[in-house]
């Protein structure tokens, strides 16, 4: 079965639950006291989609989104971006458009965009109407789901939908160069004169 | 802001980002700010191409033949990584390699008598090379074996040479090497820019030749590596490391004032707010009154639509023009990369000629290099002052980095980082200090 490595980057304001969504997906756990994002570089999970294995490499922001300091390398080469807002905070939906603009500016042209309205278990303090968010997502051809990392609602569905929307390999001819990862040298490099 | 930090860092150049990463990994609370909206400062890769034209005040902007502006990531300083050098060690110890991909630079060339010659990367190439005659090659080979076997901790390897006292000139004499071989060794292998090293004790030169040959052995072709998407990826990678360990990042953040009390730094004022700190790290541009000028470098960024002639159509290479070939004191360098490294549009090459400025007409000084590059589609000329800090920070607790010099590698930058670390921490730098303290990749085991 073919394995495809897919980089996914997370976007959205501090505190909307980006890391919690990924923890639920990768580790199937939820920590309500999770700190603003510290200590996570990326998380990986492989799922089967039709005849392929999709290995998601999900990059967390490391908190650099707080003061709008995400680096271009964060977006580079991403197959998909998940932009998260908090349904209980209207302002996080308002700034969503800024994140979409940022993504259009720095992300790859054919990136799959998913919008996740998190904390949908808190409907009694909802500030963002589902219909409004879905209309916006449709207007930019983005995937839309409301999620609850806490109650494990729509998390797997979100990633299944991303798998569905990722263009097949053939549609993406390799543009630009491919490099390699540095590895530690086994000690005692062989001598050589030049 | 309006908070207390252990360390505030100003400027997101490579030196500052590496130090920020080290401080965060070691548990310091770090605030890292840059007045620019992008990472990298003087060591950034400018994108899109329109920004480069703007920066160099070329008002008409890029012509359509340059392709999509976003395909360009143009380095401001021309450097490569030595494959066995200190920066690679820093990347490996910090695992910042996780965020980066590299390519081997395809060749190194040296200018002699108006032509360029490949610096041999294999024994076969060495035997075939016209850089030196056959009898010279045999003596040179003996010399290289001596260097390879030399161990400063094992006097049996010294063969009568005293690493702390014998000059490099005397070592060359011992092996009966001619002037051509000496020039080649000192400039194309030990990468000295001048000939001052000849009368210095030989240990440093031997170690530099070792670094070159060990770097070359690592991947072949050349001793140099280059990151896809440009050198600007390096500061971004180390900034990410710092952030993962709690560093706070702010871009587009002007610095109004650095606040000192009784000669010691206590904080930074930005947009009316004050962040307090115990120590400050910054690049020279943030404290112009506390640095002194230490020379100038000229860098001419050239966009080409062809590989450089006589490089076997290499899509990346270095050319060294030894100073005595062109009656100068310092070598001239060309670093060339291309669309193959995702730094230019398809079919385009970026060649940067650079050298230490010696006269009032620096552009004339680099003409021998520009002649090798013709025809040139577009030139961007930068003449930069080099700065170094006036004080060592022991009283002020302000630790300023040095400007990026004309070398085409990062060894001097890493030495600066180690020196600043030692002054800040009070103990010698050890690469072990850079290791990540906890796991920060989750999910499946392999990564």
Coordinates of C-alpha atoms in Angstrom, one line a residue:
Chain A
X1 CA 0.0 0.0 0.0
X2 CA 1.4 3.4 -1.0
X3 CA 2.4 5.7 1.8
X4 CA 2.0 9.4 1.4
X5 CA 3.5 11.9 3.9
X6 CA 1.3 14.9 4.2
X7 CA 2.3 18.0 6.1
X8 CA -0.6 19.8 7.8
X9 CA -0.2 23.1 9.5
X10 CA -2.5 24.5 12.2
X11 CA -3.6 28.1 12.2
X12 CA -5.9 30.2 14.4
X13 CA -5.8 32.4 17.4
X14 CA -4.2 31.5 20.7
X15 CA -6.5 29.4 22.9
X16 CA -9.0 28.2 20.3
X17 CA -7.9 24.6 20.8
X18 CA -5.6 23.8 17.9
X19 CA -3.3 21.6 20.0
X20 CA -6.3 19.9 21.6
X21 CA -7.7 18.9 18.3
X22 CA -4.4 17.3 17.3
X23 CA -3.9 15.6 20.6
X24 CA -7.4 14.1 20.2
X25 CA -6.5 12.9 16.7
X26 CA -3.1 11.6 17.5
X27 CA -3.3 10.3 21.1
X28 CA -7.1 10.2 21.5
X29 CA -6.7 12.2 24.7
X30 CA -7.8 15.6 26.0
X31 CA -6.2 17.8 28.7
X32 CA -8.4 20.8 29.7
X33 CA -5.4 22.4 31.4
X34 CA -3.3 22.3 28.2
X35 CA -0.9 25.3 28.3
X36 CA -0.7 27.8 25.4
X37 CA 1.3 25.7 22.9
X38 CA 4.7 24.8 24.3
X39 CA 6.8 21.8 23.8
X40 CA 5.2 20.4 20.6
X41 CA 7.0 20.4 17.4
X42 CA 4.9 18.2 15.3
X43 CA 2.7 15.1 15.7
X44 CA 2.3 12.2 13.4
X45 CA -0.5 9.7 12.7
X46 CA -1.0 7.4 9.8
X47 CA -4.4 6.5 8.6
X48 CA -5.7 4.4 5.7
X49 CA -7.6 6.2 3.0
X50 CA -8.9 4.0 0.2
X51 CA -5.8 2.3 -1.3
X52 CA -3.3 4.6 0.4
X53 CA -1.8 5.2 3.7
X54 CA -1.8 8.9 4.6
X55 CA 0.8 9.8 7.2
X56 CA -0.1 13.2 8.6
X57 CA 2.8 15.3 9.9
X58 CA 0.9 17.9 11.8
X59 CA 2.9 21.0 12.7
X60 CA 1.9 23.0 15.8
X61 CA 2.6 26.7 16.0
X62 CA 4.9 26.6 19.0
X63 CA 3.0 29.6 20.2
X64 CA 4.4 31.8 17.4
X65 CA 1.0 32.8 16.2
X66 CA 0.3 34.8 19.4
X67 CA 2.1 37.9 18.1
X68 CA 1.8 37.1 14.4
X69 CA 5.3 35.7 14.2
X70 CA 4.8 32.5 12.2
X71 CA 7.7 31.9 9.8
X72 CA 7.4 31.1 6.1
X73 CA 8.9 27.7 6.8
X74 CA 5.8 26.8 8.9
X75 CA 3.6 26.9 5.8
X76 CA 6.1 25.6 3.3
X77 CA 5.2 22.3 1.6
X78 CA 1.9 21.9 3.5
X79 CA -0.7 19.7 1.8
X80 CA -3.4 21.1 4.1
X81 CA -4.0 23.8 6.7
X82 CA -6.6 23.6 9.5
X83 CA -7.7 27.0 10.6
X84 CA -9.4 26.8 14.0
X85 CA -11.8 29.2 15.7
X86 CA -13.7 29.0 18.9
X87 CA -17.5 29.0 18.5
X88 CA -17.8 30.7 21.9
X89 CA -15.6 33.7 20.9
X90 CA -16.8 35.8 17.9
X91 CA -13.4 37.5 17.7
X92 CA -11.7 34.3 16.8
X93 CA -14.0 33.9 13.8
X94 CA -13.4 37.5 12.8
X95 CA -9.7 37.0 12.7
X96 CA -10.1 33.8 10.7
X97 CA -10.2 35.9 7.6
X98 CA -6.7 37.2 8.5
X99 CA -5.5 33.7 8.8
X100 CA -6.9 32.8 5.4
X101 CA -5.2 35.8 3.9
X102 CA -1.9 34.8 5.6
X103 CA -2.3 31.3 4.2
X104 CA -2.9 32.6 0.7
X105 CA 0.2 34.7 1.0
X106 CA 2.6 32.1 2.4
X107 CA 1.1 28.7 1.7
X108 CA 1.4 26.6 -1.4
X109 CA -1.2 27.5 -4.1
X110 CA -3.1 24.2 -4.1
X111 CA -3.2 23.8 -0.3
X112 CA -6.4 22.2 1.1
X113 CA -8.0 24.5 3.6
X114 CA -10.2 23.2 6.4
X115 CA -12.0 25.4 8.9
X116 CA -12.8 23.9 12.3
X117 CA -15.2 25.6 14.7
X118 CA -14.0 24.1 18.0
X119 CA -15.7 23.7 21.4
X120 CA -19.0 22.8 19.8
X121 CA -19.9 21.0 23.1
X122 CA -20.4 24.5 24.6
X123 CA -23.5 25.4 22.6
X124 CA -25.1 27.3 25.5
X125 CA -22.4 30.0 25.2
X126 CA -22.2 29.9 21.4
X127 CA -21.3 33.2 19.7
X128 CA -20.7 32.1 16.1
X129 CA -23.6 30.7 14.2
X130 CA -22.8 27.5 12.3
X131 CA -24.5 28.7 9.2
X132 CA -22.4 31.9 9.0
X133 CA -19.2 29.9 9.3
X134 CA -20.3 27.3 6.8
X135 CA -21.3 30.0 4.3
X136 CA -17.8 31.6 4.7
X137 CA -16.1 28.3 4.3
X138 CA -18.1 27.5 1.2
X139 CA -17.2 30.9 -0.3
X140 CA -13.5 30.0 -0.1
X141 CA -14.0 26.4 -1.1
X142 CA -12.8 25.2 2.3
X143 CA -13.8 22.1 4.3
X144 CA -16.0 23.0 7.2
X145 CA -16.7 21.1 10.4
X146 CA -17.6 22.0 14.0
X147 CA -15.5 20.0 16.4
X148 CA -15.1 19.3 20.0
X149 CA -11.7 18.1 21.0
X150 CA -13.1 17.5 24.5
X151 CA -15.9 15.2 23.5
X152 CA -14.1 13.8 20.4
X153 CA -16.7 15.2 18.0
X154 CA -15.8 15.4 14.3
X155 CA -12.1 15.1 14.8
X156 CA -11.5 12.0 12.7
X157 CA -14.1 13.2 10.2
X158 CA -12.0 16.3 9.7
X159 CA -9.0 14.4 8.7
X160 CA -10.9 12.0 6.6
X161 CA -12.3 14.9 4.7
X162 CA -8.7 16.3 4.2
X163 CA -7.6 12.9 2.8
X164 CA -10.6 13.0 0.5
X165 CA -9.6 16.5 -0.8
X166 CA -5.9 16.0 -1.2
X167 CA -5.0 15.8 -4.9
X168 CA -3.8 12.4 -6.0
X169 CA 0.0 12.0 -6.4
X170 CA -0.1 12.2 -10.2
X171 CA -1.8 15.6 -10.1
X172 CA 1.2 17.1 -8.3
X173 CA 4.3 16.9 -10.5
X174 CA 7.3 17.6 -8.3
X175 CA 8.1 21.2 -8.8
X176 CA 11.3 22.5 -7.5
X177 CA 14.2 20.6 -6.0
X178 CA 14.1 17.8 -3.4
X179 CA 16.8 17.8 -0.7
X180 CA 17.9 15.5 2.0
X181 CA 17.9 15.5 5.8
X182 CA 21.1 15.8 7.6
X183 CA 21.9 12.7 9.7
X184 CA 24.5 12.2 12.4
X185 CA 27.7 10.9 11.1
X186 CA 28.8 7.5 12.4
X187 CA 32.1 8.5 14.1
X188 CA 35.5 8.3 12.4
X189 CA 34.8 9.7 8.9
X190 CA 36.8 8.0 6.3
X191 CA 40.0 9.9 5.4
X192 CA 40.3 11.3 1.9
X193 CA 42.7 13.5 0.1
X194 CA 41.5 16.0 -2.4
Chain B
X1 CA 5.1 42.9 27.0
X2 CA 5.3 44.7 30.4
X3 CA 6.8 41.5 31.7
X4 CA 10.0 40.2 33.1
X5 CA 12.3 38.0 31.0
X6 CA 15.7 36.4 31.6
X7 CA 16.9 37.3 28.2
X8 CA 15.6 39.7 25.5
X9 CA 16.9 39.2 22.0
X10 CA 16.7 41.9 19.4
X11 CA 17.1 41.0 15.7
X12 CA 16.3 37.6 14.2
X13 CA 19.6 37.1 12.4
X14 CA 21.1 33.6 12.5
X15 CA 23.4 34.4 15.4
X16 CA 20.5 35.8 17.4
X17 CA 18.2 32.9 16.6
X18 CA 20.7 30.3 17.5
X19 CA 21.5 32.0 20.9
X20 CA 17.7 32.4 21.5
X21 CA 17.3 28.6 20.9
X22 CA 20.1 27.8 23.2
X23 CA 18.8 30.0 26.0
X24 CA 15.3 28.7 25.7
X25 CA 16.4 25.1 25.7
X26 CA 18.3 25.8 28.9
X27 CA 15.2 27.0 30.7
X28 CA 15.7 30.8 30.3
X29 CA 12.6 32.9 29.7
X30 CA 13.2 34.5 26.3
X31 CA 11.6 37.4 24.5
X32 CA 12.8 37.7 20.9
X33 CA 11.8 40.8 18.8
X34 CA 12.6 42.1 15.4
X35 CA 11.7 45.5 13.9
X36 CA 11.2 43.8 10.5
X37 CA 8.1 41.8 9.5
X38 CA 10.3 38.9 8.5
X39 CA 12.9 36.6 10.1
X40 CA 16.6 36.7 9.3
X41 CA 17.7 40.3 9.5
X42 CA 20.9 40.7 7.5
X43 CA 20.9 36.9 7.0
X44 CA 17.5 36.6 5.5
X45 CA 16.4 35.3 2.1
X46 CA 14.3 38.0 0.5
X47 CA 10.9 36.9 -0.9
X48 CA 9.1 37.7 -3.1
X49 CA 11.4 39.1 -5.8
X50 CA 9.5 42.4 -5.8
X51 CA 10.8 43.0 -2.3
X52 CA 14.4 42.6 -3.4
X53 CA 13.9 45.2 -6.1
X54 CA 12.3 47.5 -3.6
X55 CA 15.1 47.0 -1.1
X56 CA 17.7 47.9 -3.7
X57 CA 15.5 50.8 -4.9
X58 CA 15.2 49.5 -8.4
X59 CA 11.9 51.3 -9.1
X60 CA 10.6 49.5 -12.2
X61 CA 10.5 46.2 -10.4
X62 CA 11.2 42.8 -11.9
X63 CA 10.5 42.1 -15.6
X64 CA 8.1 39.3 -16.5
X65 CA 11.1 37.2 -17.6
X66 CA 11.8 36.7 -13.9
X67 CA 8.7 34.6 -13.5
X68 CA 6.6 34.4 -10.3
X69 CA 8.0 36.6 -7.5
X70 CA 7.1 34.0 -4.9
X71 CA 9.4 31.5 -6.4
X72 CA 12.4 33.6 -5.3
X73 CA 14.2 33.5 -2.0
X74 CA 17.3 35.6 -2.4
X75 CA 20.0 35.4 0.2
X76 CA 21.5 38.7 1.3
X77 CA 24.8 37.1 2.4
X78 CA 26.5 34.4 0.3
X79 CA 27.5 31.5 2.4
X80 CA 27.4 27.7 2.4
X81 CA 27.5 25.2 5.3
X82 CA 30.7 23.2 5.8
X83 CA 29.4 19.6 5.9
X84 CA 31.4 18.8 8.9
X85 CA 31.4 22.3 10.3
X86 CA 30.1 23.8 13.5
X87 CA 26.8 25.0 12.1
X88 CA 26.0 21.4 11.0
X89 CA 26.9 20.2 14.5
X90 CA 24.5 22.8 15.9
X91 CA 21.7 21.7 13.6
X92 CA 22.2 18.1 14.6
X93 CA 22.5 18.6 18.3
X94 CA 19.3 20.8 18.3
X95 CA 17.6 18.6 15.8
X96 CA 16.6 21.7 13.9
X97 CA 17.5 19.5 10.9
X98 CA 14.0 18.3 11.3
X99 CA 12.7 21.4 9.7
X100 CA 15.2 21.7 6.8
X101 CA 16.3 19.9 3.7
X102 CA 19.7 20.3 2.1
X103 CA 21.6 19.8 -1.1
X104 CA 25.3 19.3 -1.7
X105 CA 26.9 22.2 -3.6
X106 CA 28.0 20.6 -6.9
X107 CA 31.5 21.9 -7.1
X108 CA 34.2 24.3 -6.0
X109 CA 36.4 26.1 -8.5
X110 CA 39.5 28.2 -8.2
X111 CA 40.6 31.0 -10.5
X112 CA 44.1 30.9 -11.9
X113 CA 45.6 32.8 -14.8
X114 CA 42.2 34.1 -15.9
X115 CA 40.5 30.7 -16.0
X116 CA 38.7 28.6 -13.5
X117 CA 39.7 25.1 -12.5
X118 CA 37.7 22.6 -10.5
X119 CA 39.0 21.9 -7.0
X120 CA 39.4 18.1 -7.2
X121 CA 36.9 16.2 -5.2
X122 CA 38.3 12.7 -5.9
X123 CA 41.8 11.2 -6.4
X124 CA 41.0 10.6 -10.0
X125 CA 40.2 14.3 -10.5
X126 CA 43.3 15.3 -8.6
X127 CA 45.5 13.2 -10.8
X128 CA 43.9 14.7 -14.0
X129 CA 43.9 18.3 -12.7
X130 CA 46.0 21.0 -14.4
X131 CA 46.2 22.9 -11.2
X132 CA 49.7 21.5 -10.5
X133 CA 52.4 19.4 -12.2
X134 CA 52.9 15.7 -11.6
X135 CA 55.9 16.0 -9.3
X136 CA 54.1 18.6 -7.3
X137 CA 51.1 16.3 -6.9
X138 CA 53.3 13.6 -5.3
X139 CA 54.7 16.1 -2.7
X140 CA 51.2 17.6 -2.2
X141 CA 49.8 14.1 -1.6
X142 CA 52.5 13.5 1.1
X143 CA 51.6 16.8 2.7
X144 CA 47.9 15.9 2.7
X145 CA 48.6 12.5 4.3
X146 CA 50.6 14.3 7.0
X147 CA 47.6 16.7 7.6
X148 CA 45.1 13.8 7.7
X149 CA 47.2 11.9 10.3
X150 CA 48.1 15.0 12.4
X151 CA 46.7 14.7 15.9
X152 CA 47.5 17.7 18.1
X153 CA 47.2 15.3 21.1
X154 CA 49.6 12.8 19.7
X155 CA 53.2 14.0 19.3
X156 CA 54.1 10.9 17.3
X157 CA 52.1 12.4 14.4
X158 CA 54.0 15.7 14.5
X159 CA 57.0 14.6 12.2
X160 CA 59.1 17.3 13.7
X161 CA 56.5 20.0 13.5
X162 CA 55.5 22.0 16.6
X163 CA 51.8 22.9 16.3
X164 CA 52.2 25.9 18.5
X165 CA 55.4 27.3 17.1
X166 CA 56.2 26.1 13.6
X167 CA 54.8 28.6 11.1
X168 CA 52.7 27.3 8.2
X169 CA 55.3 28.8 5.9
X170 CA 57.9 26.4 7.4
X171 CA 55.5 23.4 7.1
X172 CA 55.1 24.1 3.4
X173 CA 58.9 24.4 3.1
X174 CA 59.3 21.1 4.9
X175 CA 57.2 19.4 2.2
X176 CA 59.0 21.4 -0.5
X177 CA 55.7 22.8 -1.9
X178 CA 55.8 25.4 -4.6
X179 CA 54.0 28.7 -4.7
X180 CA 51.1 27.4 -6.8
X181 CA 50.4 24.6 -4.4
X182 CA 50.8 26.9 -1.4
X183 CA 48.3 29.3 -2.9
X184 CA 45.8 26.5 -3.6
X185 CA 46.2 25.0 -0.2
X186 CA 45.8 28.2 1.7
X187 CA 42.9 29.7 -0.2
X188 CA 41.0 26.8 -1.8
X189 CA 41.3 24.3 1.1
X190 CA 42.0 26.2 4.3
X191 CA 39.8 29.0 2.9
X192 CA 42.0 31.8 4.2
X193 CA 41.1 35.1 2.5
X194 CA 44.5 36.7 3.0
X195 CA 48.1 35.4 3.3
X196 CA 48.5 36.5 6.9
X197 CA 48.2 32.9 8.1
X198 CA 51.6 32.0 6.6
X199 CA 53.5 33.4 9.5
X200 CA 51.2 32.1 12.2
X201 CA 51.6 28.8 14.1
X202 CA 50.4 26.0 11.8
X203 CA 47.8 24.2 14.0
X204 CA 44.9 26.4 12.9
X205 CA 45.7 25.9 9.3
X206 CA 46.1 22.2 9.7
X207 CA 42.7 22.0 11.4
X208 CA 41.1 24.1 8.6
X209 CA 42.5 21.8 5.9
X210 CA 41.2 18.8 8.0
X211 CA 37.8 20.4 8.2
X212 CA 37.7 20.9 4.4
X213 CA 38.7 17.3 3.6
X214 CA 36.4 15.8 6.3
X215 CA 33.5 18.0 4.9
X216 CA 34.3 16.8 1.4
X217 CA 34.4 13.2 2.4
X218 CA 31.0 13.5 3.9
X219 CA 29.0 13.7 0.7
X220 CA 31.5 14.1 -2.1
X221 CA 31.3 16.7 -4.9
X222 CA 32.2 19.6 -2.6
X223 CA 32.5 20.2 1.1
X224 CA 29.4 22.5 1.1
X225 CA 25.7 22.1 1.9
X226 CA 22.9 24.5 1.1
X227 CA 19.4 24.5 2.5
X228 CA 16.4 24.4 0.1
X229 CA 14.5 27.7 0.0
X230 CA 17.6 29.7 1.0
X231 CA 19.7 30.5 4.0
X232 CA 16.8 32.4 5.6
X233 CA 15.4 29.0 6.6
X234 CA 18.2 28.6 9.2
X235 CA 17.2 31.5 11.5
X236 CA 13.6 30.4 11.1
X237 CA 14.4 26.9 12.2
X238 CA 16.3 28.0 15.3
X239 CA 13.5 30.4 16.1
X240 CA 11.1 27.6 16.0
X241 CA 13.3 25.7 18.5
X242 CA 13.3 28.6 20.8
X243 CA 9.5 29.0 20.6
X244 CA 8.9 25.3 21.3
X245 CA 10.9 25.8 24.5
X246 CA 8.8 28.8 25.5
X247 CA 10.4 31.7 23.7
X248 CA 8.0 34.5 22.8
X249 CA 8.3 35.9 19.3
X250 CA 7.3 39.3 18.1
X251 CA 7.9 40.6 14.6
X252 CA 7.2 44.1 13.2
X253 CA 8.2 45.4 16.7
X254 CA 10.1 48.6 16.8
X255 CA 12.6 49.2 19.6
X256 CA 12.3 52.7 21.0
X257 CA 14.9 52.4 23.7
X258 CA 17.2 50.1 25.6
X259 CA 16.9 51.0 29.2
X260 CA 20.1 51.0 31.3
X261 CA 20.4 51.6 35.0
X262 CA 23.9 52.2 36.5
X263 CA 25.4 50.9 33.3
X264 CA 23.5 47.7 33.3
X265 CA 20.6 46.8 31.0
X266 CA 17.2 46.4 32.7
X267 CA 14.8 46.4 29.8
X268 CA 13.6 47.3 26.4
X269 CA 10.9 49.9 25.5
X270 CA 8.8 49.2 22.5
X271 CA 5.6 51.1 21.5
X272 CA 5.3 52.6 24.9
X273 CA 5.6 49.3 26.8
X274 CA 8.7 48.1 28.7
X275 CA 9.8 44.5 29.0
X276 CA 12.4 43.9 31.7
X277 CA 15.3 41.6 31.4
X278 CA 18.6 40.4 33.1
X279 CA 20.5 40.1 29.8
X280 CA 20.2 41.4 26.3
X281 CA 21.4 39.9 23.0
X282 CA 21.2 42.0 19.8
X283 CA 22.7 42.5 16.4
X284 CA 24.8 45.7 15.8
X285 CA 21.9 47.7 14.2
X286 CA 20.1 47.9 17.6
X287 CA 22.9 49.6 19.5
X288 CA 24.8 51.8 17.0
X289 CA 26.5 53.7 19.8
X290 CA 28.0 50.6 21.4
X291 CA 29.6 49.1 18.3
X292 CA 32.6 50.1 16.2
X293 CA 33.2 49.7 12.5
X294 CA 35.6 47.0 11.5
X295 CA 35.8 47.2 7.7
X296 CA 33.4 46.8 4.8
X297 CA 32.1 44.0 2.6
X298 CA 30.8 44.3 -0.9
X299 CA 28.2 41.8 -2.1
X300 CA 26.8 41.9 -5.6
X301 CA 23.8 39.7 -6.2
X302 CA 23.5 38.7 -9.9
X303 CA 20.6 37.1 -11.5
X304 CA 21.6 34.9 -14.5
X305 CA 19.7 32.8 -17.0
X306 CA 22.6 30.3 -17.5
X307 CA 25.0 28.3 -15.5
X308 CA 28.5 29.8 -15.1
X309 CA 30.8 28.9 -18.0
X310 CA 33.3 26.0 -17.4
X311 CA 31.5 24.7 -14.4
X312 CA 30.1 21.7 -16.3
X313 CA 26.6 23.3 -16.1
X314 CA 26.6 23.1 -12.3
X315 CA 23.4 24.4 -10.7
X316 CA 25.4 25.3 -7.6
X317 CA 29.0 26.1 -7.1
X318 CA 31.6 28.2 -5.4
X319 CA 34.4 30.0 -7.2
X320 CA 37.5 31.3 -5.3
X321 CA 39.6 34.1 -6.8
X322 CA 42.8 34.0 -4.7
X323 CA 43.9 37.5 -3.8
X324 CA 47.3 37.3 -5.5
X325 CA 45.7 36.4 -8.9
X326 CA 44.1 39.9 -9.0
X327 CA 46.7 41.9 -7.0
X328 CA 44.6 42.3 -3.9
X329 CA 44.9 41.5 -0.2
X330 CA 41.7 39.5 0.2
X331 CA 40.1 36.8 -1.9
X332 CA 37.0 37.3 -4.0
X333 CA 34.3 34.7 -3.8
X334 CA 31.4 33.7 -6.0
X335 CA 28.6 31.6 -4.5
X336 CA 26.0 30.4 -7.1
X337 CA 22.7 28.6 -6.5
X338 CA 19.6 28.2 -8.6
X339 CA 16.1 27.1 -9.3
X340 CA 17.2 23.6 -8.2
X341 CA 17.3 24.9 -4.6
X342 CA 13.9 26.6 -4.8
X343 CA 15.4 30.0 -4.5
X344 CA 14.8 31.2 -8.1
X345 CA 12.2 30.7 -10.8
X346 CA 12.7 27.9 -13.3
X347 CA 15.9 28.3 -15.4
X348 CA 17.3 31.1 -13.2
X349 CA 20.5 31.2 -11.3
X350 CA 21.7 33.5 -8.5
X351 CA 25.4 34.2 -8.3
X352 CA 26.7 36.4 -5.5
X353 CA 30.2 38.0 -5.8
X354 CA 31.7 39.2 -2.5
X355 CA 34.9 40.4 -0.9
X356 CA 36.3 42.5 1.8
X357 CA 36.5 46.2 0.6
X358 CA 40.0 47.5 0.1
X359 CA 39.7 50.7 -1.9
X360 CA 37.3 53.6 -2.5
X361 CA 36.0 51.8 -5.6
X362 CA 34.7 48.4 -4.4
X363 CA 32.7 47.6 -7.5
X364 CA 35.8 47.8 -9.6
X365 CA 37.5 45.4 -7.1
X366 CA 35.0 42.6 -7.9
X367 CA 35.0 43.0 -11.7
X368 CA 37.1 39.9 -12.2
X369 CA 34.3 37.9 -10.6
X370 CA 31.6 39.6 -12.6
X371 CA 33.4 38.9 -15.9
X372 CA 33.0 35.2 -15.1
X373 CA 29.2 35.6 -14.8
X374 CA 28.3 37.5 -18.0
X375 CA 25.8 37.9 -19.3
X376 CA 24.1 39.2 -16.2
X377 CA 20.3 39.8 -16.2
X378 CA 20.2 42.0 -13.1
X379 CA 22.7 43.2 -10.5
X380 CA 22.0 44.3 -6.9
X381 CA 25.0 46.0 -5.2
X382 CA 25.3 46.1 -1.5
X383 CA 28.2 47.6 0.4
X384 CA 27.9 46.9 4.1
X385 CA 29.8 48.1 7.1
X386 CA 31.1 45.4 9.4
X387 CA 30.5 46.0 13.1
X388 CA 31.8 44.5 16.3
X389 CA 30.9 45.3 19.9
X390 CA 32.9 47.8 21.9
X391 CA 32.4 46.1 25.2
X392 CA 32.2 42.4 26.2
X393 CA 29.0 42.8 28.1
X394 CA 30.4 41.8 31.5
X395 CA 29.1 45.0 33.1
X396 CA 26.3 46.1 30.8
X397 CA 25.0 42.5 30.2
X398 CA 24.4 43.7 26.6
X399 CA 25.9 41.1 24.2
X400 CA 26.2 42.2 20.7
X401 CA 26.9 39.9 17.8
X402 CA 29.4 40.7 15.0
X403 CA 28.3 41.4 11.5
X404 CA 28.5 38.6 8.9
X405 CA 31.9 38.7 7.3
X406 CA 33.1 37.9 3.8
X407 CA 33.8 34.2 4.4
X408 CA 31.5 31.9 2.5
X409 CA 30.9 29.6 5.4
X410 CA 29.6 30.0 9.0
X411 CA 32.6 29.0 11.1
X412 CA 33.3 32.6 12.2
X413 CA 29.6 33.1 13.0
X414 CA 29.6 29.9 15.2
X415 CA 32.8 31.1 16.9
X416 CA 30.9 34.4 17.7
X417 CA 28.0 32.4 19.1
X418 CA 30.2 30.3 21.3
X419 CA 32.1 33.4 22.6
X420 CA 28.8 35.2 23.4
X421 CA 27.5 32.1 25.2
X422 CA 30.6 31.9 27.3
X423 CA 30.4 35.5 28.3
X424 CA 26.7 35.2 29.1
X425 CA 26.7 31.9 30.9
X426 CA 30.1 32.2 32.5
X427 CA 31.1 28.7 31.3
X428 CA 32.6 27.4 28.0
X429 CA 30.2 26.5 25.3
X430 CA 29.5 22.8 24.9
X431 CA 27.4 21.4 22.0
X432 CA 25.7 19.3 24.7
X433 CA 24.1 22.5 25.9
X434 CA 22.1 22.6 22.7
X435 CA 20.4 19.2 23.1
X436 CA 16.7 19.2 23.5
X437 CA 15.7 18.4 27.0
X438 CA 12.4 16.7 26.4
X439 CA 10.5 15.0 23.6
X440 CA 8.5 17.3 21.4
X441 CA 7.5 15.0 18.6
X442 CA 4.5 12.9 19.3
X443 CA 2.6 10.1 17.6
X444 CA 4.4 7.4 15.7
X445 CA 7.9 6.6 16.9
X446 CA 10.0 7.1 13.7
X447 CA 11.1 10.7 13.1

